Amino acid sequence: QVQLIESGGGLVQAGDSLRLSCVASGRAISGYLMAWFRQAPGRKREFVSAINWSGGITNYAESVKGRFTISRDDAKNTVYLQMNSLKPEDTAVYYCATRWGDYDLTNMDYWGAGTLVTVSS
């Protein structure tokens, strides 16, 4: 079992930055695919960013490319999402998720409870 706890969300203004953290417990995340998803009010959950087990491969949704950066620190069992130039449309609950094995973002094994990010205009 892996438990994921997200933090770092909050209320910010458009153009501001936030850094989300996701701390894992129960198992070391080295070797795990780590990803961030988000769900805005009234919308389906969507992919934001992912990082492979080595940190050598990262992927981003088109809507966040150039503004968000995912990283991982396996020594701290933590994955981060640096969010810059935030826009009101980035408002959502952000979820951390993980998967052991292949790079399959449609089949994540564990999810956190989420952290709310609200961006005011």
PDB file of C-alpha atoms in Angstrom:
ATOM      1  CA  GLN A   1       0.000   0.000   0.000  1.00  0.00           C
ATOM      2  CA  VAL A   2       1.097   3.538  -0.767  1.00  0.00           C
ATOM      3  CA  GLN A   3      -0.445   6.563   0.876  1.00  0.00           C
ATOM      4  CA  LEU A   4      -0.147   9.916  -0.880  1.00  0.00           C
ATOM      5  CA  ILE A   5      -0.654  13.257   0.813  1.00  0.00           C
ATOM      6  CA  GLU A   6      -0.743  16.442  -1.235  1.00  0.00           C
ATOM      7  CA  SER A   7      -0.070  19.918   0.110  1.00  0.00           C
ATOM      8  CA  GLY A   8       0.694  23.405  -1.104  1.00  0.00           C
ATOM      9  CA  GLY A   9      -2.650  24.410  -2.528  1.00  0.00           C
ATOM     10  CA  GLY A  10      -4.280  27.714  -1.742  1.00  0.00           C
ATOM     11  CA  LEU A  11      -5.821  30.902  -3.042  1.00  0.00           C
ATOM     12  CA  VAL A  12      -3.632  32.981  -5.321  1.00  0.00           C
ATOM     13  CA  GLN A  13      -4.031  35.659  -7.941  1.00  0.00           C
ATOM     14  CA  ALA A  14      -3.550  35.212 -11.661  1.00  0.00           C
ATOM     15  CA  GLY A  15       0.130  35.310 -12.525  1.00  0.00           C
ATOM     16  CA  ASP A  16       1.248  33.972  -9.155  1.00  0.00           C
ATOM     17  CA  SER A  17       3.103  30.742  -8.478  1.00  0.00           C
ATOM     18  CA  LEU A  18       2.520  27.761  -6.236  1.00  0.00           C
ATOM     19  CA  ARG A  19       4.439  24.599  -5.548  1.00  0.00           C
ATOM     20  CA  LEU A  20       2.486  21.478  -4.773  1.00  0.00           C
ATOM     21  CA  SER A  21       4.068  18.611  -2.904  1.00  0.00           C
ATOM     22  CA  CYS A  22       3.035  14.987  -2.692  1.00  0.00           C
ATOM     23  CA  VAL A  23       4.595  12.906   0.036  1.00  0.00           C
ATOM     24  CA  ALA A  24       4.335   9.155  -0.200  1.00  0.00           C
ATOM     25  CA  SER A  25       4.384   6.738   2.691  1.00  0.00           C
ATOM     26  CA  GLY A  26       4.139   3.008   3.026  1.00  0.00           C
ATOM     27  CA  ARG A  27       6.609   2.284   0.275  1.00  0.00           C
ATOM     28  CA  ALA A  28       9.526   3.993  -1.420  1.00  0.00           C
ATOM     29  CA  ILE A  29       8.483   5.684  -4.659  1.00  0.00           C
ATOM     30  CA  SER A  30      11.688   4.926  -6.492  1.00  0.00           C
ATOM     31  CA  GLY A  31      10.680   2.919  -9.497  1.00  0.00           C
ATOM     32  CA  TYR A  32       7.146   4.312  -9.516  1.00  0.00           C
ATOM     33  CA  LEU A  33       5.538   6.466 -12.164  1.00  0.00           C
ATOM     34  CA  MET A  34       4.285   9.640 -10.469  1.00  0.00           C
ATOM     35  CA  ALA A  35       1.669  11.981 -11.873  1.00  0.00           C
ATOM     36  CA  TRP A  36      -0.557  14.940 -11.169  1.00  0.00           C
ATOM     37  CA  PHE A  37      -4.172  15.196 -12.261  1.00  0.00           C
ATOM     38  CA  ARG A  38      -6.754  17.878 -11.579  1.00  0.00           C
ATOM     39  CA  GLN A  39     -10.502  18.230 -11.460  1.00  0.00           C
ATOM     40  CA  ALA A  40     -12.224  21.560 -11.855  1.00  0.00           C
ATOM     41  CA  PRO A  41     -15.772  22.114 -10.590  1.00  0.00           C
ATOM     42  CA  GLY A  42     -18.270  20.442 -12.892  1.00  0.00           C
ATOM     43  CA  ARG A  43     -15.597  18.865 -15.060  1.00  0.00           C
ATOM     44  CA  LYS A  44     -13.947  15.485 -15.391  1.00  0.00           C
ATOM     45  CA  ARG A  45     -10.590  14.781 -13.873  1.00  0.00           C
ATOM     46  CA  GLU A  46      -7.792  15.489 -16.338  1.00  0.00           C
ATOM     47  CA  PHE A  47      -4.118  14.737 -16.674  1.00  0.00           C
ATOM     48  CA  VAL A  48      -1.684  17.505 -15.798  1.00  0.00           C
ATOM     49  CA  SER A  49       1.817  16.066 -15.685  1.00  0.00           C
ATOM     50  CA  ALA A  50       3.781  12.878 -15.121  1.00  0.00           C
ATOM     51  CA  ILE A  51       7.338  11.819 -14.429  1.00  0.00           C
ATOM     52  CA  ASN A  52       8.773   8.378 -14.944  1.00  0.00           C
ATOM     53  CA  TRP A  53      10.663   6.308 -12.405  1.00  0.00           C
ATOM     54  CA  SER A  54      14.045   7.831 -13.202  1.00  0.00           C
ATOM     55  CA  GLY A  55      12.911  11.392 -13.677  1.00  0.00           C
ATOM     56  CA  GLY A  56      14.260  11.292 -17.191  1.00  0.00           C
ATOM     57  CA  ILE A  57      10.876  11.421 -18.889  1.00  0.00           C
ATOM     58  CA  THR A  58       8.254  14.035 -18.168  1.00  0.00           C
ATOM     59  CA  ASN A  59       4.973  14.815 -19.844  1.00  0.00           C
ATOM     60  CA  TYR A  60       2.596  17.733 -19.609  1.00  0.00           C
ATOM     61  CA  ALA A  61      -0.879  18.599 -20.727  1.00  0.00           C
ATOM     62  CA  GLU A  62      -0.836  21.191 -23.482  1.00  0.00           C
ATOM     63  CA  SER A  63      -2.648  23.649 -21.242  1.00  0.00           C
ATOM     64  CA  VAL A  64       0.210  23.736 -18.721  1.00  0.00           C
ATOM     65  CA  LYS A  65       3.282  23.289 -20.913  1.00  0.00           C
ATOM     66  CA  GLY A  66       5.853  25.979 -20.288  1.00  0.00           C
ATOM     67  CA  ARG A  67       4.219  27.006 -17.010  1.00  0.00           C
ATOM     68  CA  PHE A  68       4.293  23.868 -14.838  1.00  0.00           C
ATOM     69  CA  THR A  69       7.279  21.704 -13.937  1.00  0.00           C
ATOM     70  CA  ILE A  70       7.143  18.277 -12.339  1.00  0.00           C
ATOM     71  CA  SER A  71      10.054  16.888 -10.367  1.00  0.00           C
ATOM     72  CA  ARG A  72      10.758  14.149  -7.874  1.00  0.00           C
ATOM     73  CA  ASP A  73      13.027  13.620  -4.898  1.00  0.00           C
ATOM     74  CA  ASP A  74      13.089   9.936  -4.159  1.00  0.00           C
ATOM     75  CA  ALA A  75      15.249  10.499  -1.073  1.00  0.00           C
ATOM     76  CA  LYS A  76      12.327  12.455   0.385  1.00  0.00           C
ATOM     77  CA  ASN A  77       9.698  10.191  -1.183  1.00  0.00           C
ATOM     78  CA  THR A  78       8.182  13.322  -2.652  1.00  0.00           C
ATOM     79  CA  VAL A  79       7.023  14.587  -6.022  1.00  0.00           C
ATOM     80  CA  TYR A  80       6.515  18.274  -6.746  1.00  0.00           C
ATOM     81  CA  LEU A  81       4.539  20.365  -9.177  1.00  0.00           C
ATOM     82  CA  GLN A  82       5.863  23.883  -9.628  1.00  0.00           C
ATOM     83  CA  MET A  83       3.105  26.012 -11.103  1.00  0.00           C
ATOM     84  CA  ASN A  84       3.988  29.417 -12.524  1.00  0.00           C
ATOM     85  CA  SER A  85       1.940  32.044 -14.318  1.00  0.00           C
ATOM     86  CA  LEU A  86      -1.235  30.625 -12.883  1.00  0.00           C
ATOM     87  CA  LYS A  87      -4.497  31.344 -14.636  1.00  0.00           C
ATOM     88  CA  PRO A  88      -8.086  31.267 -13.351  1.00  0.00           C
ATOM     89  CA  GLU A  89      -8.655  28.177 -15.506  1.00  0.00           C
ATOM     90  CA  ASP A  90      -6.054  26.339 -13.417  1.00  0.00           C
ATOM     91  CA  THR A  91      -8.503  26.399 -10.516  1.00  0.00           C
ATOM     92  CA  ALA A  92      -9.113  22.793  -9.497  1.00  0.00           C
ATOM     93  CA  VAL A  93      -8.456  20.113  -6.965  1.00  0.00           C
ATOM     94  CA  TYR A  94      -5.045  18.677  -7.762  1.00  0.00           C
ATOM     95  CA  TYR A  95      -4.434  14.993  -7.167  1.00  0.00           C
ATOM     96  CA  CYS A  96      -1.205  13.072  -6.928  1.00  0.00           C
ATOM     97  CA  ALA A  97      -1.194   9.520  -8.249  1.00  0.00           C
ATOM     98  CA  THR A  98       1.286   6.725  -8.672  1.00  0.00           C
ATOM     99  CA  ARG A  99       1.719   3.479 -10.531  1.00  0.00           C
ATOM    100  CA  TRP A 100       4.234   0.681 -10.370  1.00  0.00           C
ATOM    101  CA  GLY A 101       5.221  -0.718 -13.701  1.00  0.00           C
ATOM    102  CA  ASP A 102       4.641   0.580 -17.187  1.00  0.00           C
ATOM    103  CA  TYR A 103       3.868   4.138 -18.206  1.00  0.00           C
ATOM    104  CA  ASP A 104       0.089   3.794 -18.193  1.00  0.00           C
ATOM    105  CA  LEU A 105      -1.556   6.997 -17.031  1.00  0.00           C
ATOM    106  CA  THR A 106      -5.020   5.500 -17.454  1.00  0.00           C
ATOM    107  CA  ASN A 107      -4.437   2.908 -14.791  1.00  0.00           C
ATOM    108  CA  MET A 108      -2.913   4.548 -11.729  1.00  0.00           C
ATOM    109  CA  ASP A 109      -2.685   2.397  -8.637  1.00  0.00           C
ATOM    110  CA  TYR A 110      -2.880   4.911  -5.788  1.00  0.00           C
ATOM    111  CA  TRP A 111      -4.367   8.364  -5.390  1.00  0.00           C
ATOM    112  CA  GLY A 112      -4.127  11.131  -2.850  1.00  0.00           C
ATOM    113  CA  ALA A 113      -7.097  13.032  -1.464  1.00  0.00           C
ATOM    114  CA  GLY A 114      -6.205  16.191  -3.367  1.00  0.00           C
ATOM    115  CA  THR A 115      -5.320  19.790  -2.615  1.00  0.00           C
ATOM    116  CA  LEU A 116      -7.392  22.747  -3.767  1.00  0.00           C
ATOM    117  CA  VAL A 117      -5.866  25.445  -5.930  1.00  0.00           C
ATOM    118  CA  THR A 118      -7.937  28.562  -6.532  1.00  0.00           C
ATOM    119  CA  VAL A 119      -6.713  31.249  -8.884  1.00  0.00           C
ATOM    120  CA  SER A 120      -8.535  34.560  -8.830  1.00  0.00           C
ATOM    121  CA  SER A 121      -8.537  36.965 -11.765  1.00  0.00           C
TER     122      SER A 121
END
